[in-house]
């Protein structure tokens, strides 16, 4: 889970999801702040035992074991011919170790991007993020030194990019900066206070 906004939690509350998580004892990874926030929401209470907070800015390894597709077909009562086809297209019991790095996405408290490096390529899952023009350097985990002892950095290869971004829509062409938003909020609050003072004086 990248962050705690409802449009990024769709389906998490569904009984079928809860059943699946319990059946395979699957951890649900998120930042510690997200874990604290999510744990306060009653509809997710049954998932709390599976919440697992991830370190931020510290790469960690995960070992992924794929389901054995042949056994799965046998359980389903698959025909021997289809099992043979499965054998030819899959390697059963594939174990792969991946390196996962989670880092702040600058969107809201606890929001993270997830960077996965593995034998079969690199994946970036963004969630919502705030990144101004020219700020790509801020994403230090996506860079590597060009050669050892070199000050120059290159972008690592991103093989799969998932932009899971609420604002990545053609109708949202402009997002004001945080500073502009703050100024607008202060003006709005000042206006409200003035109105309130006027009202209380008139009574
Ligand atoms: Zn969001």
mmCIF file of C-alpha atoms and ligand atoms in Angstrom:
data_model
loop_
_atom_site.group_PDB
_atom_site.id
_atom_site.type_symbol
_atom_site.label_atom_id
_atom_site.label_comp_id
_atom_site.label_asym_id
_atom_site.label_seq_id
_atom_site.Cartn_x
_atom_site.Cartn_y
_atom_site.Cartn_z
ATOM 1 C CA UNK A 1 0.000 0.000 0.000
ATOM 2 C CA UNK A 2 1.583 3.300 -1.065
ATOM 3 C CA UNK A 3 -0.492 5.622 1.128
ATOM 4 C CA UNK A 4 -3.770 6.000 2.980
ATOM 5 C CA UNK A 5 -6.200 7.726 0.641
ATOM 6 C CA UNK A 6 -9.433 5.911 -0.099
ATOM 7 C CA UNK A 7 -8.923 5.773 -3.891
ATOM 8 C CA UNK A 8 -5.795 3.693 -3.228
ATOM 9 C CA UNK A 9 -7.537 1.283 -0.865
ATOM 10 C CA UNK A 10 -10.315 0.069 -3.154
ATOM 11 C CA UNK A 11 -11.221 -3.554 -2.424
ATOM 12 C CA UNK A 12 -9.081 -3.862 0.687
ATOM 13 C CA UNK A 13 -12.190 -4.141 2.860
ATOM 14 C CA UNK A 14 -13.789 -6.892 0.760
ATOM 15 C CA UNK A 15 -14.386 -10.186 2.586
ATOM 16 C CA UNK A 16 -12.879 -12.161 -0.323
ATOM 17 C CA UNK A 17 -9.618 -10.239 0.048
ATOM 18 C CA UNK A 18 -9.548 -10.800 3.813
ATOM 19 C CA UNK A 19 -10.167 -14.523 3.291
ATOM 20 C CA UNK A 20 -7.362 -14.785 0.735
ATOM 21 C CA UNK A 21 -4.886 -12.923 2.933
ATOM 22 C CA UNK A 22 -5.720 -15.207 5.870
ATOM 23 C CA UNK A 23 -5.502 -18.336 3.715
ATOM 24 C CA UNK A 24 -2.008 -17.641 2.376
ATOM 25 C CA UNK A 25 -0.919 -15.648 5.443
ATOM 26 C CA UNK A 26 0.106 -12.760 3.201
ATOM 27 C CA UNK A 27 1.759 -9.707 4.679
ATOM 28 C CA UNK A 28 0.358 -6.328 3.595
ATOM 29 C CA UNK A 29 3.299 -3.975 3.314
ATOM 30 C CA UNK A 30 3.128 -0.220 4.013
ATOM 31 C CA UNK A 31 5.037 2.545 5.792
ATOM 32 C CA UNK A 32 4.820 2.755 9.573
ATOM 33 C CA UNK A 33 2.742 5.960 9.385
ATOM 34 C CA UNK A 34 0.306 4.266 6.970
ATOM 35 C CA UNK A 35 0.091 1.285 9.320
ATOM 36 C CA UNK A 36 -0.796 3.558 12.246
ATOM 37 C CA UNK A 37 -3.442 5.370 10.166
ATOM 38 C CA UNK A 38 -4.992 2.232 8.685
ATOM 39 C CA UNK A 39 -5.103 0.498 12.064
ATOM 40 C CA UNK A 40 -7.480 3.190 13.356
ATOM 41 C CA UNK A 41 -10.113 2.396 10.673
ATOM 42 C CA UNK A 42 -12.654 -0.190 11.863
ATOM 43 C CA UNK A 43 -13.355 -1.650 8.387
ATOM 44 C CA UNK A 44 -9.749 -2.889 8.155
ATOM 45 C CA UNK A 45 -9.499 -4.182 11.743
ATOM 46 C CA UNK A 46 -9.558 -7.837 10.620
ATOM 47 C CA UNK A 47 -6.439 -7.203 8.493
ATOM 48 C CA UNK A 48 -4.322 -5.688 11.285
ATOM 49 C CA UNK A 49 -2.437 -8.978 12.007
ATOM 50 C CA UNK A 50 -1.171 -8.885 8.392
ATOM 51 C CA UNK A 51 -0.022 -5.241 8.337
ATOM 52 C CA UNK A 52 3.728 -5.043 8.077
ATOM 53 C CA UNK A 53 5.668 -1.793 8.091
ATOM 54 C CA UNK A 54 8.607 -1.458 5.727
ATOM 55 C CA UNK A 55 11.844 0.428 6.331
ATOM 56 C CA UNK A 56 12.114 3.730 4.453
ATOM 57 C CA UNK A 57 15.209 4.503 2.361
ATOM 58 C CA UNK A 58 16.675 1.137 3.345
ATOM 59 C CA UNK A 59 16.713 -1.601 0.702
ATOM 60 C CA UNK A 60 15.585 -5.012 1.954
ATOM 61 C CA UNK A 61 15.304 -8.390 0.283
ATOM 62 C CA UNK A 62 12.211 -10.490 -0.215
ATOM 63 C CA UNK A 63 12.108 -14.066 -1.403
ATOM 64 C CA UNK A 64 9.184 -14.805 -3.653
ATOM 65 C CA UNK A 65 8.086 -18.338 -4.303
ATOM 66 C CA UNK A 66 5.709 -18.755 -7.195
ATOM 67 C CA UNK A 67 2.939 -21.291 -6.921
ATOM 68 C CA UNK A 68 3.712 -24.594 -8.526
ATOM 69 C CA UNK A 69 1.471 -24.413 -11.626
ATOM 70 C CA UNK A 70 1.491 -28.196 -12.180
ATOM 71 C CA UNK A 71 0.271 -28.931 -8.641
ATOM 72 C CA UNK A 72 -2.337 -26.204 -9.003
ATOM 73 C CA UNK A 73 -3.687 -27.803 -12.193
ATOM 74 C CA UNK A 74 -3.724 -31.255 -10.577
ATOM 75 C CA UNK A 75 -5.724 -29.911 -7.646
ATOM 76 C CA UNK A 76 -8.192 -28.362 -10.046
ATOM 77 C CA UNK A 77 -8.535 -31.794 -11.677
ATOM 78 C CA UNK A 78 -6.812 -30.658 -14.872
ATOM 79 C CA UNK A 79 -6.373 -33.074 -17.766
ATOM 80 C CA UNK A 80 -2.929 -34.653 -18.214
ATOM 81 C CA UNK A 81 -2.590 -32.941 -21.594
ATOM 82 C CA UNK A 82 -3.148 -29.514 -20.093
ATOM 83 C CA UNK A 83 -0.692 -30.371 -17.291
ATOM 84 C CA UNK A 84 1.880 -31.253 -19.942
ATOM 85 C CA UNK A 85 1.317 -27.855 -21.573
ATOM 86 C CA UNK A 86 1.712 -26.164 -18.233
ATOM 87 C CA UNK A 87 5.003 -28.005 -17.736
ATOM 88 C CA UNK A 88 6.363 -26.792 -21.028
ATOM 89 C CA UNK A 89 5.538 -23.156 -20.356
ATOM 90 C CA UNK A 90 6.365 -22.818 -16.646
ATOM 91 C CA UNK A 91 9.169 -23.734 -14.317
ATOM 92 C CA UNK A 92 7.531 -24.976 -11.131
ATOM 93 C CA UNK A 93 8.656 -23.780 -7.695
ATOM 94 C CA UNK A 94 10.490 -20.754 -8.972
ATOM 95 C CA UNK A 95 12.145 -18.934 -6.105
ATOM 96 C CA UNK A 96 13.375 -15.437 -6.743
ATOM 97 C CA UNK A 97 14.990 -12.923 -4.463
ATOM 98 C CA UNK A 98 14.173 -9.292 -5.113
ATOM 99 C CA UNK A 99 15.517 -6.107 -3.555
ATOM 100 C CA UNK A 100 12.815 -3.678 -2.474
ATOM 101 C CA UNK A 101 13.407 -0.033 -1.626
ATOM 102 C CA UNK A 102 10.634 2.204 -0.334
ATOM 103 C CA UNK A 103 11.121 5.953 -0.260
ATOM 104 C CA UNK A 104 8.998 9.034 0.417
ATOM 105 C CA UNK A 105 6.855 10.182 -2.509
ATOM 106 C CA UNK A 106 6.187 13.670 -1.095
ATOM 107 C CA UNK A 107 2.414 13.305 -1.403
ATOM 108 C CA UNK A 108 1.038 12.937 2.148
ATOM 109 C CA UNK A 109 2.217 11.644 5.548
ATOM 110 C CA UNK A 110 3.565 8.111 5.128
ATOM 111 C CA UNK A 111 3.279 8.037 1.317
ATOM 112 C CA UNK A 112 5.913 5.937 -0.454
ATOM 113 C CA UNK A 113 7.075 4.837 -3.875
ATOM 114 C CA UNK A 114 8.133 1.210 -4.240
ATOM 115 C CA UNK A 115 11.252 0.313 -6.205
ATOM 116 C CA UNK A 116 11.847 -3.363 -6.940
ATOM 117 C CA UNK A 117 15.074 -4.725 -8.450
ATOM 118 C CA UNK A 118 15.210 -8.335 -9.537
ATOM 119 C CA UNK A 119 16.712 -10.807 -11.949
ATOM 120 C CA UNK A 120 13.778 -10.326 -14.302
ATOM 121 C CA UNK A 121 13.947 -6.551 -14.388
ATOM 122 C CA UNK A 122 13.243 -3.457 -12.312
ATOM 123 C CA UNK A 123 9.811 -2.145 -11.397
ATOM 124 C CA UNK A 124 8.797 1.269 -10.086
ATOM 125 C CA UNK A 125 5.351 1.616 -8.522
ATOM 126 C CA UNK A 126 4.736 5.298 -7.852
ATOM 127 C CA UNK A 127 1.435 5.700 -6.000
ATOM 128 C CA UNK A 128 0.556 9.395 -5.760
ATOM 129 C CA UNK A 129 3.640 11.593 -5.694
ATOM 130 C CA UNK A 130 4.796 15.207 -5.804
ATOM 131 C CA UNK A 131 7.816 15.850 -7.952
ATOM 132 C CA UNK A 132 8.505 19.278 -9.400
ATOM 133 C CA UNK A 133 10.171 19.796 -12.740
ATOM 134 C CA UNK A 134 13.927 19.158 -12.407
ATOM 135 C CA UNK A 135 13.607 17.259 -9.119
ATOM 136 C CA UNK A 136 14.374 13.779 -10.460
ATOM 137 C CA UNK A 137 17.681 13.911 -8.563
ATOM 138 C CA UNK A 138 15.642 13.667 -5.383
ATOM 139 C CA UNK A 139 14.907 10.031 -6.303
ATOM 140 C CA UNK A 140 18.358 8.907 -5.193
ATOM 141 C CA UNK A 141 17.475 5.210 -5.152
ATOM 142 C CA UNK A 142 16.821 5.261 -8.885
ATOM 143 C CA UNK A 143 20.362 6.418 -9.642
ATOM 144 C CA UNK A 144 23.646 4.595 -9.838
ATOM 145 C CA UNK A 145 27.223 5.772 -10.276
ATOM 146 C CA UNK A 146 28.313 5.745 -13.906
ATOM 147 C CA UNK A 147 31.539 4.014 -12.890
ATOM 148 C CA UNK A 148 33.084 3.392 -9.470
ATOM 149 C CA UNK A 149 34.567 6.504 -7.851
ATOM 150 C CA UNK A 150 32.696 8.698 -10.285
ATOM 151 C CA UNK A 151 30.602 11.693 -9.240
ATOM 152 C CA UNK A 152 28.334 11.309 -12.222
ATOM 153 C CA UNK A 153 25.118 9.398 -11.703
ATOM 154 C CA UNK A 154 22.887 7.685 -14.231
ATOM 155 C CA UNK A 155 19.289 6.632 -13.970
ATOM 156 C CA UNK A 156 18.868 2.901 -13.396
ATOM 157 C CA UNK A 157 16.786 1.093 -15.990
ATOM 158 C CA UNK A 158 13.072 0.993 -15.200
ATOM 159 C CA UNK A 159 11.634 -2.011 -17.042
ATOM 160 C CA UNK A 160 8.092 -1.619 -15.747
ATOM 161 C CA UNK A 161 6.646 1.667 -14.582
ATOM 162 C CA UNK A 162 3.287 1.767 -12.796
ATOM 163 C CA UNK A 163 2.036 5.354 -12.404
ATOM 164 C CA UNK A 164 -0.774 4.763 -9.944
ATOM 165 C CA UNK A 165 -1.484 8.479 -9.708
ATOM 166 C CA UNK A 166 -4.837 10.125 -8.914
ATOM 167 C CA UNK A 167 -3.828 13.288 -10.809
ATOM 168 C CA UNK A 168 -2.403 11.617 -13.920
ATOM 169 C CA UNK A 169 -5.378 12.606 -16.057
ATOM 170 C CA UNK A 170 -5.588 14.889 -19.074
ATOM 171 C CA UNK A 171 -8.121 17.181 -17.396
ATOM 172 C CA UNK A 172 -5.684 17.936 -14.580
ATOM 173 C CA UNK A 173 -3.027 19.894 -16.430
ATOM 174 C CA UNK A 174 -1.851 22.077 -13.581
ATOM 175 C CA UNK A 175 -1.269 21.396 -9.900
ATOM 176 C CA UNK A 176 -0.301 24.486 -7.853
ATOM 177 C CA UNK A 177 2.860 24.330 -5.747
ATOM 178 C CA UNK A 178 2.652 23.643 -2.028
ATOM 179 C CA UNK A 179 3.615 27.292 -1.321
ATOM 180 C CA UNK A 180 0.842 28.663 -3.544
ATOM 181 C CA UNK A 181 -1.660 26.291 -1.870
ATOM 182 C CA UNK A 182 -0.563 27.512 1.582
ATOM 183 C CA UNK A 183 -0.956 31.175 0.577
ATOM 184 C CA UNK A 184 -4.426 30.501 -0.830
ATOM 185 C CA UNK A 185 -5.438 28.647 2.360
ATOM 186 C CA UNK A 186 -4.187 31.475 4.589
ATOM 187 C CA UNK A 187 -6.167 34.022 2.539
ATOM 188 C CA UNK A 188 -9.282 31.852 2.744
ATOM 189 C CA UNK A 189 -8.967 31.389 6.528
ATOM 190 C CA UNK A 190 -8.366 35.135 7.016
ATOM 191 C CA UNK A 191 -11.513 35.814 4.970
ATOM 192 C CA UNK A 192 -13.528 33.402 7.134
ATOM 193 C CA UNK A 193 -12.239 34.985 10.339
ATOM 194 C CA UNK A 194 -13.140 38.480 9.086
ATOM 195 C CA UNK A 195 -16.645 37.281 8.237
ATOM 196 C CA UNK A 196 -16.990 35.732 11.689
ATOM 197 C CA UNK A 197 -15.853 38.922 13.442
ATOM 198 C CA UNK A 198 -18.311 40.966 11.330
ATOM 199 C CA UNK A 199 -21.142 38.575 12.193
ATOM 200 C CA UNK A 200 -20.420 38.553 15.934
ATOM 201 C CA UNK A 201 -20.239 42.381 15.963
ATOM 202 C CA UNK A 202 -23.611 42.710 14.257
ATOM 203 C CA UNK A 203 -25.403 40.585 16.919
HETATM 204 ZN ZN1 LIG B 1 -3.352 10.202 -2.567
#
